XYZ file of C-alpha atoms in Angstrom:
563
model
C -83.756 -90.744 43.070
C -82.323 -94.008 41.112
C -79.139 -93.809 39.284
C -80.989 -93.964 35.919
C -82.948 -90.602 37.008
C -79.540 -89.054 38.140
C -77.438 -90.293 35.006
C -80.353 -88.752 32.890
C -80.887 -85.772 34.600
C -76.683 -85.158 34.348
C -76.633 -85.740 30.515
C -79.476 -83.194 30.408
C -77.497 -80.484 32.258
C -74.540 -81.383 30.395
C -76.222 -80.878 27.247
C -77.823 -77.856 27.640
C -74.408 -76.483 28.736
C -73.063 -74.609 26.053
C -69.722 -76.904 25.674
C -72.420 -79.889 24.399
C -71.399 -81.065 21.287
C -74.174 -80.912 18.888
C -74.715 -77.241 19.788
C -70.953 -76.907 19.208
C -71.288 -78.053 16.379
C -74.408 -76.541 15.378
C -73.119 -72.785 16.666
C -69.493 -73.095 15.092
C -71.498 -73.842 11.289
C -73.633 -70.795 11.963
C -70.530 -68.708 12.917
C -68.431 -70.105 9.974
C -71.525 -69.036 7.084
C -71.726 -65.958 8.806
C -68.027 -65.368 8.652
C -67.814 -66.094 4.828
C -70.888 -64.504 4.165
C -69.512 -61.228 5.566
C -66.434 -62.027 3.352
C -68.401 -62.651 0.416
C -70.537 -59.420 0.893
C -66.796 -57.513 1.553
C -65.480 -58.618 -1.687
C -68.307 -58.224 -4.062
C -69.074 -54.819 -2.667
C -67.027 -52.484 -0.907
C -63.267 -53.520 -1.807
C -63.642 -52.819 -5.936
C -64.604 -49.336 -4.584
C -62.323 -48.954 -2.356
C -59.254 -50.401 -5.315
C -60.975 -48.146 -7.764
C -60.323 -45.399 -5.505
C -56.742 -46.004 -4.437
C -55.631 -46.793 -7.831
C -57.178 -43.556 -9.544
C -55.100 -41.651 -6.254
C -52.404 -42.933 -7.055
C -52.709 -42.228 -10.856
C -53.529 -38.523 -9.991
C -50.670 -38.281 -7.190
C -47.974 -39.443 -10.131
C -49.579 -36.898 -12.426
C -48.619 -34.453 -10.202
C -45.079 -35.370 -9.556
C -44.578 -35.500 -13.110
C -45.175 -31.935 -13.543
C -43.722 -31.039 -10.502
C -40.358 -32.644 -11.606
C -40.674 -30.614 -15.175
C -41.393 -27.532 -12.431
C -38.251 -28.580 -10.297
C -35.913 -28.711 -13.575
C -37.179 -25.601 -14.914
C -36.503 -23.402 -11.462
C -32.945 -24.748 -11.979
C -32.653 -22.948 -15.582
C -30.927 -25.444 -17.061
C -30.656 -26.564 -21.134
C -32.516 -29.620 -20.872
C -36.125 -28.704 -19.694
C -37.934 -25.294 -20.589
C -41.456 -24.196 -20.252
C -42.952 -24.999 -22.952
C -42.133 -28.687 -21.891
C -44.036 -28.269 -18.869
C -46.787 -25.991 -20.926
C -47.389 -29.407 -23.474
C -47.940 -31.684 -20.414
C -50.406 -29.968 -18.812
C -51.723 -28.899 -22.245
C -52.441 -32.679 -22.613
C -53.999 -32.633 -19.205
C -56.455 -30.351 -19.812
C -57.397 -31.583 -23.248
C -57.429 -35.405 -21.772
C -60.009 -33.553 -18.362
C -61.819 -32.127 -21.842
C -62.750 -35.104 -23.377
C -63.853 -36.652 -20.319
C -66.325 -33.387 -18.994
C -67.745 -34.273 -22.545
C -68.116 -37.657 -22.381
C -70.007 -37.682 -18.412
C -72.163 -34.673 -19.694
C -73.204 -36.841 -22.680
C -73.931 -39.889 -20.708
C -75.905 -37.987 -18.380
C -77.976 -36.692 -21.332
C -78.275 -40.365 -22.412
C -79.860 -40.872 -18.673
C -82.309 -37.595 -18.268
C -85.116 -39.954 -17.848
C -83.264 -41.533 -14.881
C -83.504 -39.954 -11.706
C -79.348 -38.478 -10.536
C -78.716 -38.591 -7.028
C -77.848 -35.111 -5.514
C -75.342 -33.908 -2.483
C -77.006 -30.654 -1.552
C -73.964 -30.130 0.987
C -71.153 -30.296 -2.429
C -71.818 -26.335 -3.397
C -74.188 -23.376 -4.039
C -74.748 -20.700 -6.302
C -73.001 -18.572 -4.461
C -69.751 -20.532 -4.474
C -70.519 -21.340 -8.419
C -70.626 -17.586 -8.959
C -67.531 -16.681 -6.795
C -65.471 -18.761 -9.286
C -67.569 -17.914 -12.316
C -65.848 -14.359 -11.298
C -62.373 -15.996 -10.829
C -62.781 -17.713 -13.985
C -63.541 -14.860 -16.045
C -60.424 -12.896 -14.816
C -58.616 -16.132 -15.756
C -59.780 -15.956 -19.330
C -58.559 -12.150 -19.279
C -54.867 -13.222 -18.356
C -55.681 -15.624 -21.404
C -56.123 -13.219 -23.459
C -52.844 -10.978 -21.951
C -51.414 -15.024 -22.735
C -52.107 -15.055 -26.185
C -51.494 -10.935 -26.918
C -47.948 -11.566 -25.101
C -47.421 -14.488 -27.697
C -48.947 -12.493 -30.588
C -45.751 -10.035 -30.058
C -42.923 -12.146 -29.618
C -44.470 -15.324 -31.754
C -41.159 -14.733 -34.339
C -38.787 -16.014 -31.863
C -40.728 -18.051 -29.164
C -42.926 -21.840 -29.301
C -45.784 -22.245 -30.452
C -46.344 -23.517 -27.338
C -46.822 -20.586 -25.581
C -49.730 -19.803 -28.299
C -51.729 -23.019 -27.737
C -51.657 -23.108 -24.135
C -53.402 -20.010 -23.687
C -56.454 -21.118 -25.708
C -56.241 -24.609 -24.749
C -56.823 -23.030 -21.059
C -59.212 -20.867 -21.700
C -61.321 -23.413 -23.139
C -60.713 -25.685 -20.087
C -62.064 -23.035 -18.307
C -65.128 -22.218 -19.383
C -66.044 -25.708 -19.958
C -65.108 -26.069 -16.533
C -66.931 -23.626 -15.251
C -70.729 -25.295 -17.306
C -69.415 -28.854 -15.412
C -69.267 -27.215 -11.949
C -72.536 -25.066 -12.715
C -74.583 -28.149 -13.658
C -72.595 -31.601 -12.592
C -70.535 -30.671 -9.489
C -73.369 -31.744 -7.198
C -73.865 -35.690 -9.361
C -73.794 -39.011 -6.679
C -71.949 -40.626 -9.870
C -74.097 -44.878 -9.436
C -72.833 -45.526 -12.939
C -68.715 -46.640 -14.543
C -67.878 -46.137 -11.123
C -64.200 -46.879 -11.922
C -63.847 -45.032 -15.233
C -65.373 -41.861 -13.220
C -62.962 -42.425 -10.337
C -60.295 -41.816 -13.008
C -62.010 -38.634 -14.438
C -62.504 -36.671 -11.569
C -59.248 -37.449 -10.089
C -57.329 -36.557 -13.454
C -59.251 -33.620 -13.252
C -58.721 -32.866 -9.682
C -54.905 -33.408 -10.084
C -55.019 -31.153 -13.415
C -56.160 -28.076 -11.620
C -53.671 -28.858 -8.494
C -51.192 -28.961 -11.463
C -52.143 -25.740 -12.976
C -52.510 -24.204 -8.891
C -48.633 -25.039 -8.977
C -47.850 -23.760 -11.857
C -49.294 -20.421 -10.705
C -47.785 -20.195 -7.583
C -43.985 -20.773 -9.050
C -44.350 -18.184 -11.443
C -45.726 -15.716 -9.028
C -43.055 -16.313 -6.789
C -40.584 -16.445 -9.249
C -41.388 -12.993 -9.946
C -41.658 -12.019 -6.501
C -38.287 -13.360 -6.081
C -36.705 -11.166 -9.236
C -38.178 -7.972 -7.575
C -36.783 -9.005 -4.465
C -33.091 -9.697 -5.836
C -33.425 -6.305 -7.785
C -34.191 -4.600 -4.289
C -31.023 -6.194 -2.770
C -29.083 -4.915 -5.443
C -29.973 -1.743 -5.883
C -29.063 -1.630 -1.809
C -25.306 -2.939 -2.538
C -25.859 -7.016 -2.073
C -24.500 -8.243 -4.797
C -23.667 -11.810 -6.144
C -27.471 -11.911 -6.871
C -28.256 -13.439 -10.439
C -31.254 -12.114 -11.761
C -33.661 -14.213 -14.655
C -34.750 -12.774 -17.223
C -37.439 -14.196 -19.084
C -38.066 -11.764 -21.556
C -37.685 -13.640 -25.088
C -34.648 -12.701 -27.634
C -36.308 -10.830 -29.926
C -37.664 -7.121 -30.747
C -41.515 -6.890 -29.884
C -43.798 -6.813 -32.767
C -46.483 -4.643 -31.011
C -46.254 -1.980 -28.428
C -48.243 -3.632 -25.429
C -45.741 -6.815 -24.716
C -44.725 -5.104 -21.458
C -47.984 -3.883 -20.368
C -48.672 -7.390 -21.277
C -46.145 -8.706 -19.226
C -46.604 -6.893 -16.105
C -50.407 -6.943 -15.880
C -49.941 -11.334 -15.689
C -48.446 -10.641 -12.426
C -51.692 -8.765 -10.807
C -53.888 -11.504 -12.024
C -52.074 -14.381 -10.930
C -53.637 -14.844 -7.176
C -56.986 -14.996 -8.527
C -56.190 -17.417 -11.338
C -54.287 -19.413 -8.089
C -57.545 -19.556 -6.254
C -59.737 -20.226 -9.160
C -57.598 -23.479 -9.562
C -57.510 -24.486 -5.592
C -61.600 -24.148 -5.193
C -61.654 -26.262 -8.379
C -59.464 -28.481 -7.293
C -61.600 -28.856 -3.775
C -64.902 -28.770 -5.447
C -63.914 -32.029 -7.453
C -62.249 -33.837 -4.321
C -65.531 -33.632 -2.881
C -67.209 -35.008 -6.306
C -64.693 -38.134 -6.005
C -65.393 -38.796 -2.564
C -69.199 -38.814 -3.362
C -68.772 -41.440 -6.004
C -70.982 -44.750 -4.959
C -71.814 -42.989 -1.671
C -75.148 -43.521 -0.180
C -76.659 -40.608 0.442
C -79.162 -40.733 3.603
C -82.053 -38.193 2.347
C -83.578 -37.264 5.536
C -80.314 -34.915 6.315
C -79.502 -34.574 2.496
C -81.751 -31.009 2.343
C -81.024 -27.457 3.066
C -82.307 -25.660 6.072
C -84.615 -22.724 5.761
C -83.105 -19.236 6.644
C -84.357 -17.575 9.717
C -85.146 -13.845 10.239
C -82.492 -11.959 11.427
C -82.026 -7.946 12.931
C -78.983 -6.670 14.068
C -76.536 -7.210 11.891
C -75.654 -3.692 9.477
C -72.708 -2.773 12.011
C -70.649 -5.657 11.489
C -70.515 -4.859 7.761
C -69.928 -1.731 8.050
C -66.673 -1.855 10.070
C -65.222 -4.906 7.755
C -65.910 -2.063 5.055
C -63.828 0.309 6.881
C -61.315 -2.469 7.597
C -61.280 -3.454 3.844
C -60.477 0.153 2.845
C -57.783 0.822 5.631
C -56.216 -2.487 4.109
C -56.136 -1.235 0.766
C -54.658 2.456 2.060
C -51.620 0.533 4.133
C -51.007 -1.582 0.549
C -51.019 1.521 -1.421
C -48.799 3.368 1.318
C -46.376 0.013 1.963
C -45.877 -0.597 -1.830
C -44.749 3.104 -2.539
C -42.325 3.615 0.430
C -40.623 0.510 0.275
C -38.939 1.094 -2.689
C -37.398 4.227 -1.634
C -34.378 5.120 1.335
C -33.502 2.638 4.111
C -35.487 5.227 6.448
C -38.816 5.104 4.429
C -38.549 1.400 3.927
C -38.099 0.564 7.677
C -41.179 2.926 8.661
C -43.054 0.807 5.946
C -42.517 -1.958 7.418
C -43.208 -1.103 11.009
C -46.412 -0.128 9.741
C -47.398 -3.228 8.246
C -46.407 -5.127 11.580
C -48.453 -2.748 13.709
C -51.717 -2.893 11.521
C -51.153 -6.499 11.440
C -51.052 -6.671 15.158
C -54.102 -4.157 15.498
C -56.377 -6.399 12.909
C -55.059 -9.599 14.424
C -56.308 -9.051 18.258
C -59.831 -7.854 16.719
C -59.641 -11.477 15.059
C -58.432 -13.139 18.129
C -61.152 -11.660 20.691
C -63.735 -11.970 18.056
C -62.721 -15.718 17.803
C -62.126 -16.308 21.399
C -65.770 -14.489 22.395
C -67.323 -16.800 19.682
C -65.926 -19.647 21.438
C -67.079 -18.217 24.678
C -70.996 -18.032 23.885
C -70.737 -21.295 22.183
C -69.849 -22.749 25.227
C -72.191 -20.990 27.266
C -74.969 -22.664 24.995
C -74.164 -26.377 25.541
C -75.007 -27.500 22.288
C -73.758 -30.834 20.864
C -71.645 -31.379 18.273
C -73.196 -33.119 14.808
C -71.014 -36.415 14.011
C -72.765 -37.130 10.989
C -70.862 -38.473 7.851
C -70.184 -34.981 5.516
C -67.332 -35.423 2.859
C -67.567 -31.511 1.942
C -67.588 -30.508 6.009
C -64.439 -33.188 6.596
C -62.873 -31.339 3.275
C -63.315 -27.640 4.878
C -61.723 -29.294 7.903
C -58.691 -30.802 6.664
C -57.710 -27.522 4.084
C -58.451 -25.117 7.279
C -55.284 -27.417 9.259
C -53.320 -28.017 6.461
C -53.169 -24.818 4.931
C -52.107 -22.861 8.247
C -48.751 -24.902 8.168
C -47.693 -22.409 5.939
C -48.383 -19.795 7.843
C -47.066 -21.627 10.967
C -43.686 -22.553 9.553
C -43.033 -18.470 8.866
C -44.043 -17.127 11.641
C -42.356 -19.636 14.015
C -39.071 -18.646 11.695
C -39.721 -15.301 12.538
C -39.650 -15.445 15.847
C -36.394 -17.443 15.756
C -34.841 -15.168 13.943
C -35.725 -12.079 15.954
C -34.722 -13.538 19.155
C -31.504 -14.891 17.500
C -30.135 -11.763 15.641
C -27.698 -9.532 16.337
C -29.147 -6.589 14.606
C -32.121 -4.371 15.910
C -34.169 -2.602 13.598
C -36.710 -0.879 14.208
C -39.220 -3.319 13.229
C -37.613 -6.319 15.390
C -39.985 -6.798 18.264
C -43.226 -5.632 16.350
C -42.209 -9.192 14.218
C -41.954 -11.010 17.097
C -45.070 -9.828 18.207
C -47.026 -9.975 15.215
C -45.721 -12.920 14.103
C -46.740 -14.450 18.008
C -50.563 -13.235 17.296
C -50.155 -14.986 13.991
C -50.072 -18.710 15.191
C -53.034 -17.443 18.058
C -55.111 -16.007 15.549
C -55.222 -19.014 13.520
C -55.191 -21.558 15.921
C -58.159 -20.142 18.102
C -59.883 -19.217 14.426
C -59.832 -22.789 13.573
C -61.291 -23.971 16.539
C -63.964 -21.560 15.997
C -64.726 -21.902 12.217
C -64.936 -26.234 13.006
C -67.256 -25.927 15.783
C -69.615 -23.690 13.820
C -69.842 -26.471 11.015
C -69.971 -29.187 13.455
C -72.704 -27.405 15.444
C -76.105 -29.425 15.707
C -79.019 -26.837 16.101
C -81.618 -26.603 18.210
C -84.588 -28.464 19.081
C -86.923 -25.680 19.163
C -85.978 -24.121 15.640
C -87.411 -25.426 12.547
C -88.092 -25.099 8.995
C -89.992 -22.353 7.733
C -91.365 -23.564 4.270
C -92.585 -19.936 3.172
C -89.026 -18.817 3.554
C -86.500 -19.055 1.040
C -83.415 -21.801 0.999
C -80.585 -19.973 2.421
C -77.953 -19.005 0.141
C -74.797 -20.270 1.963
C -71.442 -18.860 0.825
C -68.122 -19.353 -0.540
C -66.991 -22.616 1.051
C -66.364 -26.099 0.266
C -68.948 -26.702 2.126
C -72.487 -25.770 1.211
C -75.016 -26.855 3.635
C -73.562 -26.081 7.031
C -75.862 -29.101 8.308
C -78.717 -31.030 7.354
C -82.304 -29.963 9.118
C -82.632 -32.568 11.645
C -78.765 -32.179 12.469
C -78.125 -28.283 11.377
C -75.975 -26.041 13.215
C -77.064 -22.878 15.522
C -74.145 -20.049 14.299
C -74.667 -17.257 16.263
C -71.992 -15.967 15.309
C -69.124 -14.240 13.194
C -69.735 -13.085 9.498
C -66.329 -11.799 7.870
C -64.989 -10.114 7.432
C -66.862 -8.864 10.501
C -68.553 -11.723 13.072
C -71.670 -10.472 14.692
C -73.190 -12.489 17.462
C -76.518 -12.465 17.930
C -79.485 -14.634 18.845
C -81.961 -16.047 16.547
C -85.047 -13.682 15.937
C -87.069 -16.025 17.396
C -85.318 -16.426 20.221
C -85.305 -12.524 20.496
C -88.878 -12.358 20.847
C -89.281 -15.151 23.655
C -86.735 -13.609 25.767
C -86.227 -10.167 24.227
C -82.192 -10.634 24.923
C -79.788 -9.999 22.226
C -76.248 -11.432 22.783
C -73.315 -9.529 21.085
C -69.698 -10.162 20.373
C -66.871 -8.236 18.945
C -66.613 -7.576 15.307
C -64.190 -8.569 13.324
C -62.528 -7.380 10.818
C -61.817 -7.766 7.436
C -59.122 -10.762 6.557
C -56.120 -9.834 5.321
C -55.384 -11.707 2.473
C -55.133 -8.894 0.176
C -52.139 -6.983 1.570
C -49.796 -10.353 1.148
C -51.369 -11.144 -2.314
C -50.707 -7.989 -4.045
C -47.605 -7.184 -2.622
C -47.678 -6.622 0.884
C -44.621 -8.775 1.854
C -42.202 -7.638 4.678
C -40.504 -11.418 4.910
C -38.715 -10.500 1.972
C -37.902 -6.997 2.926
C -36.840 -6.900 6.306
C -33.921 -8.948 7.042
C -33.744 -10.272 9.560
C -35.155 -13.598 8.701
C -32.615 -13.827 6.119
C -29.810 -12.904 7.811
C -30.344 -15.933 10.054
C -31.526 -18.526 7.669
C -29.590 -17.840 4.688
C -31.172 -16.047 1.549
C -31.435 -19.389 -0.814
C -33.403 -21.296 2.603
C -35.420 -18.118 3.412
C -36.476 -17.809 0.022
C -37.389 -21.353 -0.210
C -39.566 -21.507 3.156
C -41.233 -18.145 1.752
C -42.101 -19.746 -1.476
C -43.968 -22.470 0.150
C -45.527 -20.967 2.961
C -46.938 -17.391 1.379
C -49.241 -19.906 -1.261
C -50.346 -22.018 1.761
C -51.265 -18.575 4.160
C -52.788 -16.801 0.730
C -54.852 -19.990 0.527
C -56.059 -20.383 4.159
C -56.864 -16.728 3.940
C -59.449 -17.023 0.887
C -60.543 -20.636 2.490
C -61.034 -19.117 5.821
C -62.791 -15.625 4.495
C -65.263 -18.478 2.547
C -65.786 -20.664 5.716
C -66.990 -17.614 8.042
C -68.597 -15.504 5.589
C -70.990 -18.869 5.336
C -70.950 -18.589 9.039
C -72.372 -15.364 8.956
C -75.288 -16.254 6.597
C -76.477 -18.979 8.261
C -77.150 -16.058 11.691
């Protein structure tokens, strides 16, 4: 081979190496355009969005500490702030979320002939009606609002008239948004809408507060009057009541029936709040429409007995509040035995939940199914308020248990807490697991749609659409308040099996909403915390718990339907 041949034949290798300098060239041009093409494409499309979105969260997040500031200064009773400060902000508030819910349902009227993009997984009828329910005994504590103002208007704000109306409006306007808007992919003023649902997201979490301080507030009085009348003294008592003669004879009745409709008022204003979250995060999504459809229902059997013992539960509930809220108001003797009854019902109802949970679990394992890892802002929602919400109760109970173990007293009651309080943090930590693998559950190959059945009507969650068709979710499982396992009817006639857990029973939200609350009445947790940091752990945990409670009741009562 001559020199020429060899010199030639090296350049050639050497230039189809990769290091050759004309394809270095060539390859680091290519890489640069691609680079600031992928920059350009990142600046003119996702990163408004994604400003428009942090600056409206922040807006909403400083709305919020605004009013809880005015809320801060008005637990302290001093001169400077007073209610009706706090009642004129979120006054404003609501009429500001007003004029907006006007303005987006006029636009959309503008654009009928336009085709709206639709999350099927952002609600249901049934969840619509559940707070059209809510709602309505809203607007009755309205009316007790504006009745209470009617007889005391000669020495009180004016305030305390306008807010009442101002709300119930809110409310029922409200209410036709998330009937007829809630489920909008907003395409169009992006940025403006940001703005509007978050101001109205961060109006309802406002008004949520505001609920919850006034019903512990009250719980609080009732519980200082208690310690009194037993000797404690040194306790300074609020009273609210204005300083002037009623005009009418009902102010009291007035007065006391607020109380009683406070916790459904509370949860109206939490589901609103969640419904809207969802709304915001759908704005300028994309929605993929082969999973954005509801799955068909499938025939069931088997599953009267479940119902039927959360009935029973329900009404044994309701029998221990009746029997809990008359003795423990009477002798030491009466009140103790109250008290150990709660903790042993609560224990009783809590390792029905736990096995009914835990056996869930069990035949969800057993059926190898994957998990569905699809993009679902309502699903992600449910997830995050099922953890976040159980901190409450998580923080109480673990006080509890600290404070029996640490005490020097022994009541009767002391190591029914612990336990109880023990089968708390199981109950909800095995629930959760539970409740997230039945909405991340992908169903099975061999099921499909049934077109000549009906759209299943899924239930009182944040979430709507447990999963879309191609990506749905097999829950065998767990209704509430009482979980039935059981295999899919078609499944039933292939194999003729029919798997069955334990039922569970009914939650148990009502007996701490309506009165049901031994923290404050036994003791012992106060006796080693202190009354003023008791009292302060109580008042944010018991919202949190009554929260997770409804939330959770919603979650697996969807479960159940979708059996």
């Amino acid at each position: 081979m001559s020199p020429t041949m060899v010199e030639h034949s090296g350049l050639d290798i050497m230039c189809l190496n990769k290091y050759c300098h004309s394809s270095s060239s060539s390859s680091s041009s290519e890489h640069d355009k691609k680079v600031f093409s992928k920059l350009k494409q990142s600046l003119s499309g996702d990163y408004p969005g994604k400003n428009a979105e942090i600056l409206s969260g922040q807006y909403g997040t400083n709305v919020l500490l605004i009013g809880a500031a005015l809320m801060l200064a008005i637990a302290h009773h001093g001169p400077a702030v007073k209610e009706e400060h706090l009642l004129s902000f979120v006054t404003c508030l609501m009429i500001l979320q007003l004029i907006w819910m006007m303005w987006y349902i006029l636009v959309r009227d503008r654009q009928k002939n336009s085709r709206t993009e639709k999350d099927v997984h952002a609600t249901t009828c049934w969840i619509r009606g559940g707070l059209t329910l809510l709602a309505l005994l809203s607007l009755i504590m309205d009316a007790f609002r504006i009745g209470y103002y009617v007889g005391y208007q000669s020495c009180v704000s004016a305030v305390l008239g306008v807010y009442p109306v101002i709300h119930a409006t809110h409310t029922i306007a409200q209410v036709h948004f998330l009937w007829f808007h809630i489920k909008d992919v907003i395409k169009s003023f992006e940025t403006f809408e940001r703005f509007g649902v978050i101001h109205a997201v961060f109006t309802n979490l406002l008004l949520w507060c505001n609920g919850v301080m006034s019903e512990a507030e009250h719980f609080l009085n009732n519980h200082k009057r208690r310690l009194s009348a037993l000797g404690y003294g040194n306790l300074t008592i609020v009273h609210s009541e204005p300083h002037c003669n009623c005009t009418t004879s009902t102010c009291s009745m007035f007065s006391s029936s607020l109380y009683y409709l406070y916790p459904f008022n509370i949860e109206y204003h939490i589901f609103v709040s969640a419904m809207l979250f969802v709304m915001w995060k759908n704005i300028g999504r994309t929605i993929d429409l082969s999973s954005n459809q509801k799955r068909m229902a499938t025939k069931t059997q088997g599953l009267t007995l479940g119902p039927i013992l959360g009935l029973l539960a329900l009404a044994s509930t309701i029998g221990i509040l009746v029997v809990y809220i008359t003795h423990v108001e009477e002798s030491l003797r009466m009140r103790q035995s109250a008290i150990s009854m709660f903790y042993i019902y609560g224990m009783v109802m809590l390792v029905f939940m736990c096995s009914a949970s835990a056996s869930g679990l069990l035949i969800y394992r057993a059926d190898h199914m994957p998990l569905d890892t699809s993009k679902n802002p309502s699903r992600q929602l449910d997830t995050e308020l099922l953890f976040g919400s159980s901190i409450g109760s998580w923080l109480m109970s673990w006080c509890s248990i600290v404070a029996v173990l640490g005490t020097n007293s022994s009541p009767p009651y002391r190591w029914t807490n612990l336990i109880y309080s023990l089968l708390i943090v199981l109950e909800k930590y095995i629930q959760n697991l539970f409740i997230i693998e039945s909405l991340y559950r992908q169903q099975e190959d061999g099921e499909r749609e049934d077109p000549e059945l009906p759209a299943s009507p899924e239930i009182f969650s944040v979430t709507s659409s447990l999963a879309p068709p191609y990506n749905g979710i097999i829950n065998r499982a767990y209704e509430t308040p009482d979980r039935t396992c059981v295999t899919m009817e078609n499944e039933q006639e292939e194999s003729g099996q029919m798997y069955r857990c334990p039922r569970k029973p009914s939650e148990l939200w009502i007996l701490p909403a309506f009165g049901c609350r031994p923290q404050y009445d036994n003791g012992l947790e106060q006796e080693t915390f202190g009354f003023s940091i008791w009292t302060t752990v109580l008042n944010f945990a018991i919202p949190l718990n009554l929260f997770y409670r409804m939330h959770s009741v919603a979650s697996l009562f969807e479960v159940f339907r979708r059996v």
